[in-house]
PDB file of C-alpha atoms in Angstrom:
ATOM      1  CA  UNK M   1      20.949 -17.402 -12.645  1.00 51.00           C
ATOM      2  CA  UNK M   2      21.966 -21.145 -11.254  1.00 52.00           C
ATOM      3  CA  UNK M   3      24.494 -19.348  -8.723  1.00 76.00           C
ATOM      4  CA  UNK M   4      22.335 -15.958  -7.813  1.00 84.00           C
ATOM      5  CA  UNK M   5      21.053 -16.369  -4.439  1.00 89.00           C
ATOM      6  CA  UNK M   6      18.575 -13.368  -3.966  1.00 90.00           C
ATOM      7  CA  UNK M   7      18.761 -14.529   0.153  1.00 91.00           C
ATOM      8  CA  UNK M   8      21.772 -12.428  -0.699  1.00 92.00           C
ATOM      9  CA  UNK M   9      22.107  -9.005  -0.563  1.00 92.00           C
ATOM     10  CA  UNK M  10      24.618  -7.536  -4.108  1.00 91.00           C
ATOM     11  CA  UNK M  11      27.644  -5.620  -2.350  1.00 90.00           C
ATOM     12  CA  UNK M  12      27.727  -8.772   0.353  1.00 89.00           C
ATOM     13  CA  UNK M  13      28.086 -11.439  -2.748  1.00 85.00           C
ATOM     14  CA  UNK M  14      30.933  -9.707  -4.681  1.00 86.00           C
ATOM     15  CA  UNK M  15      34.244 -10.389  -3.175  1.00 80.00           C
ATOM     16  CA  UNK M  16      36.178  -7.549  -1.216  1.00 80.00           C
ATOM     17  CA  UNK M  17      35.095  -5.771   2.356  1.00 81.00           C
ATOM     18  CA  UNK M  18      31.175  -5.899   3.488  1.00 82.00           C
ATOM     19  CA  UNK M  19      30.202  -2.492   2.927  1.00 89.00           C
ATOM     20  CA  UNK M  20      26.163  -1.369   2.754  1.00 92.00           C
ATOM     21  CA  UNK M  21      24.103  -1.169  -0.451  1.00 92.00           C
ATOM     22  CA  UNK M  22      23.359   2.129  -1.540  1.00 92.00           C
ATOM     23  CA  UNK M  23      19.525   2.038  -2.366  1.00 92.00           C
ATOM     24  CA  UNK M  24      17.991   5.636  -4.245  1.00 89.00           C
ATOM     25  CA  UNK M  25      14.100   5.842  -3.049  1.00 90.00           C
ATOM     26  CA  UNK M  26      11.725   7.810  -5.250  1.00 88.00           C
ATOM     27  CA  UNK M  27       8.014   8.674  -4.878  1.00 89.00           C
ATOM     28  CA  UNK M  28       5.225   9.738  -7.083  1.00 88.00           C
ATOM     29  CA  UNK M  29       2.282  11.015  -4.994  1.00 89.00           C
ATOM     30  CA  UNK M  30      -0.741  10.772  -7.291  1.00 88.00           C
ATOM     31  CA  UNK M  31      -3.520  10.816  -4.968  1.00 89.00           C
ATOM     32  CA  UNK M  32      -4.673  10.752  -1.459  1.00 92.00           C
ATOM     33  CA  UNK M  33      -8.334  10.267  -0.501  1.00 89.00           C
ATOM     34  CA  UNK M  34     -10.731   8.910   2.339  1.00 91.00           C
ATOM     35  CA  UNK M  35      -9.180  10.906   4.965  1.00 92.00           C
ATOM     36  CA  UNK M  36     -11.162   9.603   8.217  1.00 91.00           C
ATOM     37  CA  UNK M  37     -10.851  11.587  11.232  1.00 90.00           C
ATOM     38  CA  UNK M  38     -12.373   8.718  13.560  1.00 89.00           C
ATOM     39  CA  UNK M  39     -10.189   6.106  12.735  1.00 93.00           C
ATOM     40  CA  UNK M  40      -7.586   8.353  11.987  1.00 94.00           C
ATOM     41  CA  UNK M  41      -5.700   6.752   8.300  1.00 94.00           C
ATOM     42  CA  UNK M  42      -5.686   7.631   5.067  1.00 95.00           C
ATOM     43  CA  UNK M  43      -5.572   6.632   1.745  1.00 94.00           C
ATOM     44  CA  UNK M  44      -2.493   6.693  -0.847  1.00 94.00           C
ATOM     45  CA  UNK M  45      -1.966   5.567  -4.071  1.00 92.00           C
ATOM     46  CA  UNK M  46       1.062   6.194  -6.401  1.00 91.00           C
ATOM     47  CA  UNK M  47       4.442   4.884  -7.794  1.00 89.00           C
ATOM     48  CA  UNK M  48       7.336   3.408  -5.274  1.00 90.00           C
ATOM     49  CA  UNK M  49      10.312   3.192  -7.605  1.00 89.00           C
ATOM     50  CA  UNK M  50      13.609   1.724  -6.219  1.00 90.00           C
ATOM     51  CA  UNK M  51      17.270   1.434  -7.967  1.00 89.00           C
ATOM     52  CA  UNK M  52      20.448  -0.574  -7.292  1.00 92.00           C
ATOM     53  CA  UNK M  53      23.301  -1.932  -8.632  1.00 90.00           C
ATOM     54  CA  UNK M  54      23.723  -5.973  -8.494  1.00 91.00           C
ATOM     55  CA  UNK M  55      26.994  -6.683 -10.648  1.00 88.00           C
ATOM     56  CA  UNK M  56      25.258 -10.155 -10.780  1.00 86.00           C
ATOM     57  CA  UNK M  57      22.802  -8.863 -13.066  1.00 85.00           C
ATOM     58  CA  UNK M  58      25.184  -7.759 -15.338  1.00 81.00           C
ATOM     59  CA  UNK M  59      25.297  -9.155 -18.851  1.00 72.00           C
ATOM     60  CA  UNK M  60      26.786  -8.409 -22.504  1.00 63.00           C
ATOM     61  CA  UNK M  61      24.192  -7.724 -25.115  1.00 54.00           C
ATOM     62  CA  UNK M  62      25.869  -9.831 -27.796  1.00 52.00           C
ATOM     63  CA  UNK M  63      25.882 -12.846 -24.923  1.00 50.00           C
ATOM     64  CA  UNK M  64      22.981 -15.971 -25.602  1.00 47.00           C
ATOM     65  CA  UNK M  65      22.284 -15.575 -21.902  1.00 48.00           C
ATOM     66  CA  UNK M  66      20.682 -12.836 -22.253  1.00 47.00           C
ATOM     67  CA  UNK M  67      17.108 -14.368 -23.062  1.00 44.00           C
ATOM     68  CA  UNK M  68      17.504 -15.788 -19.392  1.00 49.00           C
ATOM     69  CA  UNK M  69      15.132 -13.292 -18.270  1.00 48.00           C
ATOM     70  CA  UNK M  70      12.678 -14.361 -20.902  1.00 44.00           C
ATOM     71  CA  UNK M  71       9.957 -13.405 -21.711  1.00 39.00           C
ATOM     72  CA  UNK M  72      11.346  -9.771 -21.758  1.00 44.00           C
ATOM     73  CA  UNK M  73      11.376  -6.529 -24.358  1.00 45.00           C
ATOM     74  CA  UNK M  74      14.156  -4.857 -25.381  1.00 42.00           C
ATOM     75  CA  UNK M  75      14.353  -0.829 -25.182  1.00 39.00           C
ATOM     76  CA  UNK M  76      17.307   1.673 -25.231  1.00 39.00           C
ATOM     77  CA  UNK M  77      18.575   2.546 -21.724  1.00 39.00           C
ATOM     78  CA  UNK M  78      16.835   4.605 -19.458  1.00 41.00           C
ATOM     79  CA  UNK M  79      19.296   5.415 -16.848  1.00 36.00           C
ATOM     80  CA  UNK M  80      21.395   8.138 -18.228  1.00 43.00           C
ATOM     81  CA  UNK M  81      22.509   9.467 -21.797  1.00 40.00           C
ATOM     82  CA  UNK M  82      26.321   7.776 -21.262  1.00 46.00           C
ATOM     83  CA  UNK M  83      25.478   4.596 -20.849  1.00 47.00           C
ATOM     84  CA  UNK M  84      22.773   4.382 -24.237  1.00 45.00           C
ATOM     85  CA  UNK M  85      24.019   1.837 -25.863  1.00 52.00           C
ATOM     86  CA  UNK M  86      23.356  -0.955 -23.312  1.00 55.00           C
ATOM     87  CA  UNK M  87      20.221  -2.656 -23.680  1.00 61.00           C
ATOM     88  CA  UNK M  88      17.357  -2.700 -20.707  1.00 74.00           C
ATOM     89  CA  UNK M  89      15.690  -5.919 -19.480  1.00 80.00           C
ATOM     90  CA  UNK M  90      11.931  -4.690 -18.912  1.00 82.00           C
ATOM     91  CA  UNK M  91      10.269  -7.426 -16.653  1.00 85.00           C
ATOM     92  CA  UNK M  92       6.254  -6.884 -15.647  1.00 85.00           C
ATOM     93  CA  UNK M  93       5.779  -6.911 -12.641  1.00 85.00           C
ATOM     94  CA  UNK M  94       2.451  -8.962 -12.533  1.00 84.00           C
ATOM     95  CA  UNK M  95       2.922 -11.356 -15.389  1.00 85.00           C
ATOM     96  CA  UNK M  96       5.885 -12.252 -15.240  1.00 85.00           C
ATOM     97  CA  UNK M  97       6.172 -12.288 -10.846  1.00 87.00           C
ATOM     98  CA  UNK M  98       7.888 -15.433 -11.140  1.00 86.00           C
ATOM     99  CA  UNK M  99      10.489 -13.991 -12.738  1.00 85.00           C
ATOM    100  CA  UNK M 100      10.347 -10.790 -10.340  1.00 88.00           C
ATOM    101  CA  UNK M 101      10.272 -13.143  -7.306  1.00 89.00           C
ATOM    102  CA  UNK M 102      14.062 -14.598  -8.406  1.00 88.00           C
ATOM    103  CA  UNK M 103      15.872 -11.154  -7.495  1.00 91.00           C
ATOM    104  CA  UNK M 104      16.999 -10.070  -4.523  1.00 93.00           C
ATOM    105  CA  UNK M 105      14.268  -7.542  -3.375  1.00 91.00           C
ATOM    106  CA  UNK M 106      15.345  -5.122  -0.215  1.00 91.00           C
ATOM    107  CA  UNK M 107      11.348  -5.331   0.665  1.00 88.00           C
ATOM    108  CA  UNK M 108      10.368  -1.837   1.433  1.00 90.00           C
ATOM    109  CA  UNK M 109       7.119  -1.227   3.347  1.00 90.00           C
ATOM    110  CA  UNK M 110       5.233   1.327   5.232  1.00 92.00           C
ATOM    111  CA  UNK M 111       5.683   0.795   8.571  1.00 90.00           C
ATOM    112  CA  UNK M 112       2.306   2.710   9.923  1.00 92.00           C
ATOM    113  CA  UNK M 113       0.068   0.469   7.315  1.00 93.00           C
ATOM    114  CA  UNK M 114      -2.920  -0.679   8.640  1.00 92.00           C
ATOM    115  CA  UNK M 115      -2.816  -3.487   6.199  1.00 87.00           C
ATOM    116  CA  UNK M 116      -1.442  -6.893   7.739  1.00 75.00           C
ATOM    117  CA  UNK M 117      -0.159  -7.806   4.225  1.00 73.00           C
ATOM    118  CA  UNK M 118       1.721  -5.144   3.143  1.00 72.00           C
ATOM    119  CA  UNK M 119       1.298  -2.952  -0.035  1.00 77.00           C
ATOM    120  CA  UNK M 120      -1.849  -3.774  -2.362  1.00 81.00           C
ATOM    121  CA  UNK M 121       0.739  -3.571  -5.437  1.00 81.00           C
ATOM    122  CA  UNK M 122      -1.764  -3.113  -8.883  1.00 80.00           C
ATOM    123  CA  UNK M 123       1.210  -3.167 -11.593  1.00 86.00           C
ATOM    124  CA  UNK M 124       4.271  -2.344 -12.438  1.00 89.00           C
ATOM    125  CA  UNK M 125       7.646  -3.404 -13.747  1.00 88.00           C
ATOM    126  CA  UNK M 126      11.472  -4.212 -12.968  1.00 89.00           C
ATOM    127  CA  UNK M 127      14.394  -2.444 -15.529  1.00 86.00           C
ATOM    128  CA  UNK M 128      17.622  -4.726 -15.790  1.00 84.00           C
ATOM    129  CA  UNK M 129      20.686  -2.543 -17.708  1.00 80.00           C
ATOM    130  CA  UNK M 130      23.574  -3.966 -19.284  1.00 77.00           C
ATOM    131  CA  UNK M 131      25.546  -2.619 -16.222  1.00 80.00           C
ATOM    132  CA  UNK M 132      23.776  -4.812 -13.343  1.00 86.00           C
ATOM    133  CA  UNK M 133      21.626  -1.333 -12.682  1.00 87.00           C
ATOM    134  CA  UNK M 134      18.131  -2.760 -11.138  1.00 90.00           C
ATOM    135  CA  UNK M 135      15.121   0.352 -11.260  1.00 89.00           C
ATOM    136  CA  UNK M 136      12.017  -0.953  -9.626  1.00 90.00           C
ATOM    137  CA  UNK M 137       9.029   0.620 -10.333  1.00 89.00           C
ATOM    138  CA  UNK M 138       5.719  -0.954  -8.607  1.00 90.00           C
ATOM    139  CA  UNK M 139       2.074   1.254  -8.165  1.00 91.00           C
ATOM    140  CA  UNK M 140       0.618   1.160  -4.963  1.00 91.00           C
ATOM    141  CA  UNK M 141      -2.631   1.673  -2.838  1.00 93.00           C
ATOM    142  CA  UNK M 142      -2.220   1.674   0.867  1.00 93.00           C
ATOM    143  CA  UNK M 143      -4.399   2.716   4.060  1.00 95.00           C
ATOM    144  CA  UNK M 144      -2.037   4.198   6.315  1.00 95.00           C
ATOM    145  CA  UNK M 145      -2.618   5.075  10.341  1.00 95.00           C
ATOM    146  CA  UNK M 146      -1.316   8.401  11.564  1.00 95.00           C
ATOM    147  CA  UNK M 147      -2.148  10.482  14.495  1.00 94.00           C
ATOM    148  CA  UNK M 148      -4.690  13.708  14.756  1.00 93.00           C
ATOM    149  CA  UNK M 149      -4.362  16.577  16.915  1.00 91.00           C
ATOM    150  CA  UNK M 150      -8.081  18.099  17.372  1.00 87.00           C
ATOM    151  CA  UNK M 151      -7.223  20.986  19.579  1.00 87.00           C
ATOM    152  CA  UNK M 152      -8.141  23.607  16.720  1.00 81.00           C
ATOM    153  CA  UNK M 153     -10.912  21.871  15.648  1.00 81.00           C
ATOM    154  CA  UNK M 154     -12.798  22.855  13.292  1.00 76.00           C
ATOM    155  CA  UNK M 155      -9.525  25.123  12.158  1.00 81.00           C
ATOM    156  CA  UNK M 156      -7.163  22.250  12.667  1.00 85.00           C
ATOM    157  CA  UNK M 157      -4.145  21.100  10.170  1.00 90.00           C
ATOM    158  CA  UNK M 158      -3.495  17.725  10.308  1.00 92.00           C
ATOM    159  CA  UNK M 159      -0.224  15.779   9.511  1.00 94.00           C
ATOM    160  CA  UNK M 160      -0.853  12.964   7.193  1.00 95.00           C
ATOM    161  CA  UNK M 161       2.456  11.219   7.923  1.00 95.00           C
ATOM    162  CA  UNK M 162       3.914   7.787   5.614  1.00 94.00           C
ATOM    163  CA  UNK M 163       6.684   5.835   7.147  1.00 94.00           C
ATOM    164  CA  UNK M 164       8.953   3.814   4.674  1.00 93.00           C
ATOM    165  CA  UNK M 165      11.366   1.497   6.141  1.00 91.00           C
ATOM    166  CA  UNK M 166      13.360  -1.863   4.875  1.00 89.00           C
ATOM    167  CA  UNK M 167      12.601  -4.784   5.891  1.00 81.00           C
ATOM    168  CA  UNK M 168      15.260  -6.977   8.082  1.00 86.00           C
ATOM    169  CA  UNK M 169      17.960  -4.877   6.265  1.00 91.00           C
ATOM    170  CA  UNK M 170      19.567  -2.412   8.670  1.00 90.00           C
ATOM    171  CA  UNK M 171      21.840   0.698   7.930  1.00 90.00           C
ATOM    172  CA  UNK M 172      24.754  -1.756   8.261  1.00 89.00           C
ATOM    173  CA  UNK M 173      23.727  -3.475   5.751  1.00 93.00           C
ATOM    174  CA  UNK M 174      21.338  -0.792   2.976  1.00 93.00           C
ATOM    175  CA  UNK M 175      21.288   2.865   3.099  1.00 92.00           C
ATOM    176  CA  UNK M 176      18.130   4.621   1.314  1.00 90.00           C
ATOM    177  CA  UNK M 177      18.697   7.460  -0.247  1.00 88.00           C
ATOM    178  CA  UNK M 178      15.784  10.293  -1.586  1.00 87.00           C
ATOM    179  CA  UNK M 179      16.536   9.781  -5.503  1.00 81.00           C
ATOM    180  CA  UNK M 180      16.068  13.775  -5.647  1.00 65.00           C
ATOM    181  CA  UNK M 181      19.220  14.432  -4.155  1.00 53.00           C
ATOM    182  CA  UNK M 182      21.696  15.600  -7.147  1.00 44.00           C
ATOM    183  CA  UNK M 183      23.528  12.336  -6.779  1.00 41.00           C
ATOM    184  CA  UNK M 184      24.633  10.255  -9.814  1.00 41.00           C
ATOM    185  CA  UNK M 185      21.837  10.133 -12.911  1.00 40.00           C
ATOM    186  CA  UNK M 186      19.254   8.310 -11.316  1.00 43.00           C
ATOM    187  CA  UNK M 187      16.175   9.422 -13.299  1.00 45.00           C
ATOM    188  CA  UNK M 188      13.486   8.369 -10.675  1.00 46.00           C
ATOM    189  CA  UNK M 189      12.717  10.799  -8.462  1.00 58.00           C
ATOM    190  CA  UNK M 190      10.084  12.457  -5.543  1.00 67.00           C
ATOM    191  CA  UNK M 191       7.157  14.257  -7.191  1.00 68.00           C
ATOM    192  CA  UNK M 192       3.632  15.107  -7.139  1.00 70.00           C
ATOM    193  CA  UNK M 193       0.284  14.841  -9.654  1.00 65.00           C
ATOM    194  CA  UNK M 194       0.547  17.698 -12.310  1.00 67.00           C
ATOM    195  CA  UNK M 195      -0.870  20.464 -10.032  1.00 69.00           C
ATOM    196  CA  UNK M 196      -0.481  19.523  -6.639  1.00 71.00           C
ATOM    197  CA  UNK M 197      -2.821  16.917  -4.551  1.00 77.00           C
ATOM    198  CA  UNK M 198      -6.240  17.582  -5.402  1.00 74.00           C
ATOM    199  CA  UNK M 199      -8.524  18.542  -1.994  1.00 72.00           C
ATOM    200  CA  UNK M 200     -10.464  15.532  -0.963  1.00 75.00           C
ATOM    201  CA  UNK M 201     -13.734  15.943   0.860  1.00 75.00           C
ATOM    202  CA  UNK M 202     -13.173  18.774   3.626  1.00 83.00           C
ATOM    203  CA  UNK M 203      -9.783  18.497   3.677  1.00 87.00           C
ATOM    204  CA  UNK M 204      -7.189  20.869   1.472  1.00 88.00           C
ATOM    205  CA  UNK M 205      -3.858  19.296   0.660  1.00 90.00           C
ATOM    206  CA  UNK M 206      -0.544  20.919   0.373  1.00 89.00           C
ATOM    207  CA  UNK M 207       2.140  18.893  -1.432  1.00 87.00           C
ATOM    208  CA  UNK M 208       3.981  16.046   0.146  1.00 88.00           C
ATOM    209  CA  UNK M 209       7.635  16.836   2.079  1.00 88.00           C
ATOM    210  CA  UNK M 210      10.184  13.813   1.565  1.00 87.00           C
ATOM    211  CA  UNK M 211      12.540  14.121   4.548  1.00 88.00           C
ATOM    212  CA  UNK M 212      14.372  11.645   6.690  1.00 89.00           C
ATOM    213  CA  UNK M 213      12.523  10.404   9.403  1.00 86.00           C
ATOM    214  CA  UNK M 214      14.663   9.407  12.919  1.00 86.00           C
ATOM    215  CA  UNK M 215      16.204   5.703  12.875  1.00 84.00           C
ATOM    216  CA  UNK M 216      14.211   2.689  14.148  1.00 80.00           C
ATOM    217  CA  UNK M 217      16.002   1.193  17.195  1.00 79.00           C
ATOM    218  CA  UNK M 218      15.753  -2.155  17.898  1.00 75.00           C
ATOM    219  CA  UNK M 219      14.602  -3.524  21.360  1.00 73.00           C
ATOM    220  CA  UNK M 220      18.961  -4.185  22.281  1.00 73.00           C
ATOM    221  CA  UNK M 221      19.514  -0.444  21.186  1.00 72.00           C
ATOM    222  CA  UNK M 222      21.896  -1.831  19.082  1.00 77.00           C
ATOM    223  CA  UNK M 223      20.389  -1.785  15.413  1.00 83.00           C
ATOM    224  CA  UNK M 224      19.366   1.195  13.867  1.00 86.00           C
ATOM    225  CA  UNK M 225      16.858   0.921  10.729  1.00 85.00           C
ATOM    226  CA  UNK M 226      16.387   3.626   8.422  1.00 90.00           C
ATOM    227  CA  UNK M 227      12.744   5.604   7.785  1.00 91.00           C
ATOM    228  CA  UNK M 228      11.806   8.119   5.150  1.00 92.00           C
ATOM    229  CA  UNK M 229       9.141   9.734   5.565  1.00 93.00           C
ATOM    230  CA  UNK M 230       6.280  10.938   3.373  1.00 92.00           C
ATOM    231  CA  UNK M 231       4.325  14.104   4.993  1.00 93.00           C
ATOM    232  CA  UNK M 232       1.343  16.171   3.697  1.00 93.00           C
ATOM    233  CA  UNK M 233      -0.395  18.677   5.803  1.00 93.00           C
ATOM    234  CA  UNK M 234      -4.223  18.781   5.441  1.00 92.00           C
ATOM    235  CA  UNK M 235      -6.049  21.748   6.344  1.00 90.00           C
ATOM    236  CA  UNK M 236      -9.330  21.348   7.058  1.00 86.00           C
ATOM    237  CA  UNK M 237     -11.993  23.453   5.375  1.00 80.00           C
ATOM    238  CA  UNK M 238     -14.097  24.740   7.981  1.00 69.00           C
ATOM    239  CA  UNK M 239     -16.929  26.037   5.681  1.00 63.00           C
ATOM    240  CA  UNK M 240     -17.345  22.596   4.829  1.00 60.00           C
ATOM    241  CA  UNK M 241     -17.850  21.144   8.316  1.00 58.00           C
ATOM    242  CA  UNK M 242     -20.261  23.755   9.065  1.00 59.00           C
ATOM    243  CA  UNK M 243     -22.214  23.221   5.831  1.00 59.00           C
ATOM    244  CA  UNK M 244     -22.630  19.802   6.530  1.00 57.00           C
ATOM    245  CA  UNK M 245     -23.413  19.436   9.952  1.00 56.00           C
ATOM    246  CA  UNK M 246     -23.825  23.109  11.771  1.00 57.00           C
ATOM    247  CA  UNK M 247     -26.386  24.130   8.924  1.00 53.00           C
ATOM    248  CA  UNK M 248     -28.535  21.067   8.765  1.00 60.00           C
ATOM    249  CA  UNK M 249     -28.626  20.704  12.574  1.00 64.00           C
ATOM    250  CA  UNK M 250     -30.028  24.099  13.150  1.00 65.00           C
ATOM    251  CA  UNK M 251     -32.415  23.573  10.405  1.00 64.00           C
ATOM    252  CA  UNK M 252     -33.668  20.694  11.799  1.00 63.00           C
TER     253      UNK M 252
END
């Protein structure tokens, strides 16, 4: 760990031609709440998990060096059923930050947060293998800002849209990748609660679409930056808004 740099992305440390660092992107959706129509955000709160290889990272489990992630617990791997015999790293990620804060960390964010410092992140941990493979895993709570169309109010579906980006890394340098693609092993992947979103309030929530969003352009037009995007349509529940405000006002 005296040489790592995490300034430093992997693929541009090792020697050989600069090519971009293949990042797989995986969401678990567990609920979304506080749906405000006036201010027009949302609430989320689930899993971000993020994997890469860093040959850095790499080490033998029969090396001493291998307690230089200490304190750490040893498991069998996770990643696939080849690879078994090498040992995982696990590293929490809120008491032992320090140690977090000493990789190289692409820095993902939602880019339509309304939150100035990024995402409230309540726990979570970071998987080293044997092989240099790095699986992130971190829980979240964000409020996010997306637009509302009110032109079929009180029948209107609204788009409750998430944009994920990288920070300061463009598609030069890291592509993201949906970890539900059939690529490779990777065992993190997109997904949902057990039985959907549950309906919040007046609002009914269909199950979040993981697509790819269109490319960021920087102010030259010469940098593109990747988004993913996170989109669940709510449909409003018109009984509802007429049981709590058409009722009562023609009562009173």
């Amino acid at each position: 760990m005296l040489v790592y740099d995490k300034l430093v992305r992997p693929t541009k440390a090792q020697p050989g031609p600069d090519t971009p660092d293949d990042i797989r992107l995986g969401v678990y959706v567990d609920r979304i709440w506080d749906v405000d129509p006036v201010a027009e955000t949302f609430k989320m709160e689930g899993y971000l998990r993020l994997s890469w290889n860093d040959p850095r990272l790499a080490f033998n489990v029969s090396d001493a060096g291998r307690h230089r992630f200490n304190p750490s617990v040893w498991l069998p791997a996770w990643w696939d059923g080849k690879s078994s015999e090498l040992p995982t790293i696990i590293i929490d990620y809120i008491t032992d930050l320090d140690v977090v804060e000493m990789l190289w960390d692409p820095v993902l964010f939602i880019g339509n947060s309304v939150n100035p410092k990024g995402l409230e992140k309540t726990d979570g941990a970071v998987y080293l293998s044997g092989d240099g493979t790095v699986y992130r895993s971190v829980r979240f709570i964000d409020t996010i800002c997306t637009p509302f169309d009110f032109r079929w109010f009180p029948y209107d579906k609204q788009k409750l849209v998430a944009n994920l980006q990288i920070y300061y890394y463009s598609k030069a340098d890291v592509i993201l990748t949906w970890a539900n693609e059939p690529v490779g092993t990777e065992t993190n992947h997109c997904d949902v609660a057990e039985g959907g979103l549950p309906d919040v309030s007046e609002w009914m929530l269909e199950d979040p679409v993981f697509s790819y969003g269109e490319d960021f352009i920087s102010t030259t037009g010469m940098t593109h930056y990747q988004q993913l995007t996170i989109t669940v349509d709510a449909y409003r529940q018109y009984y509802m808004w007429q049981r709590s405000y058409i009722w009562p006002s023609t009562f009173i």
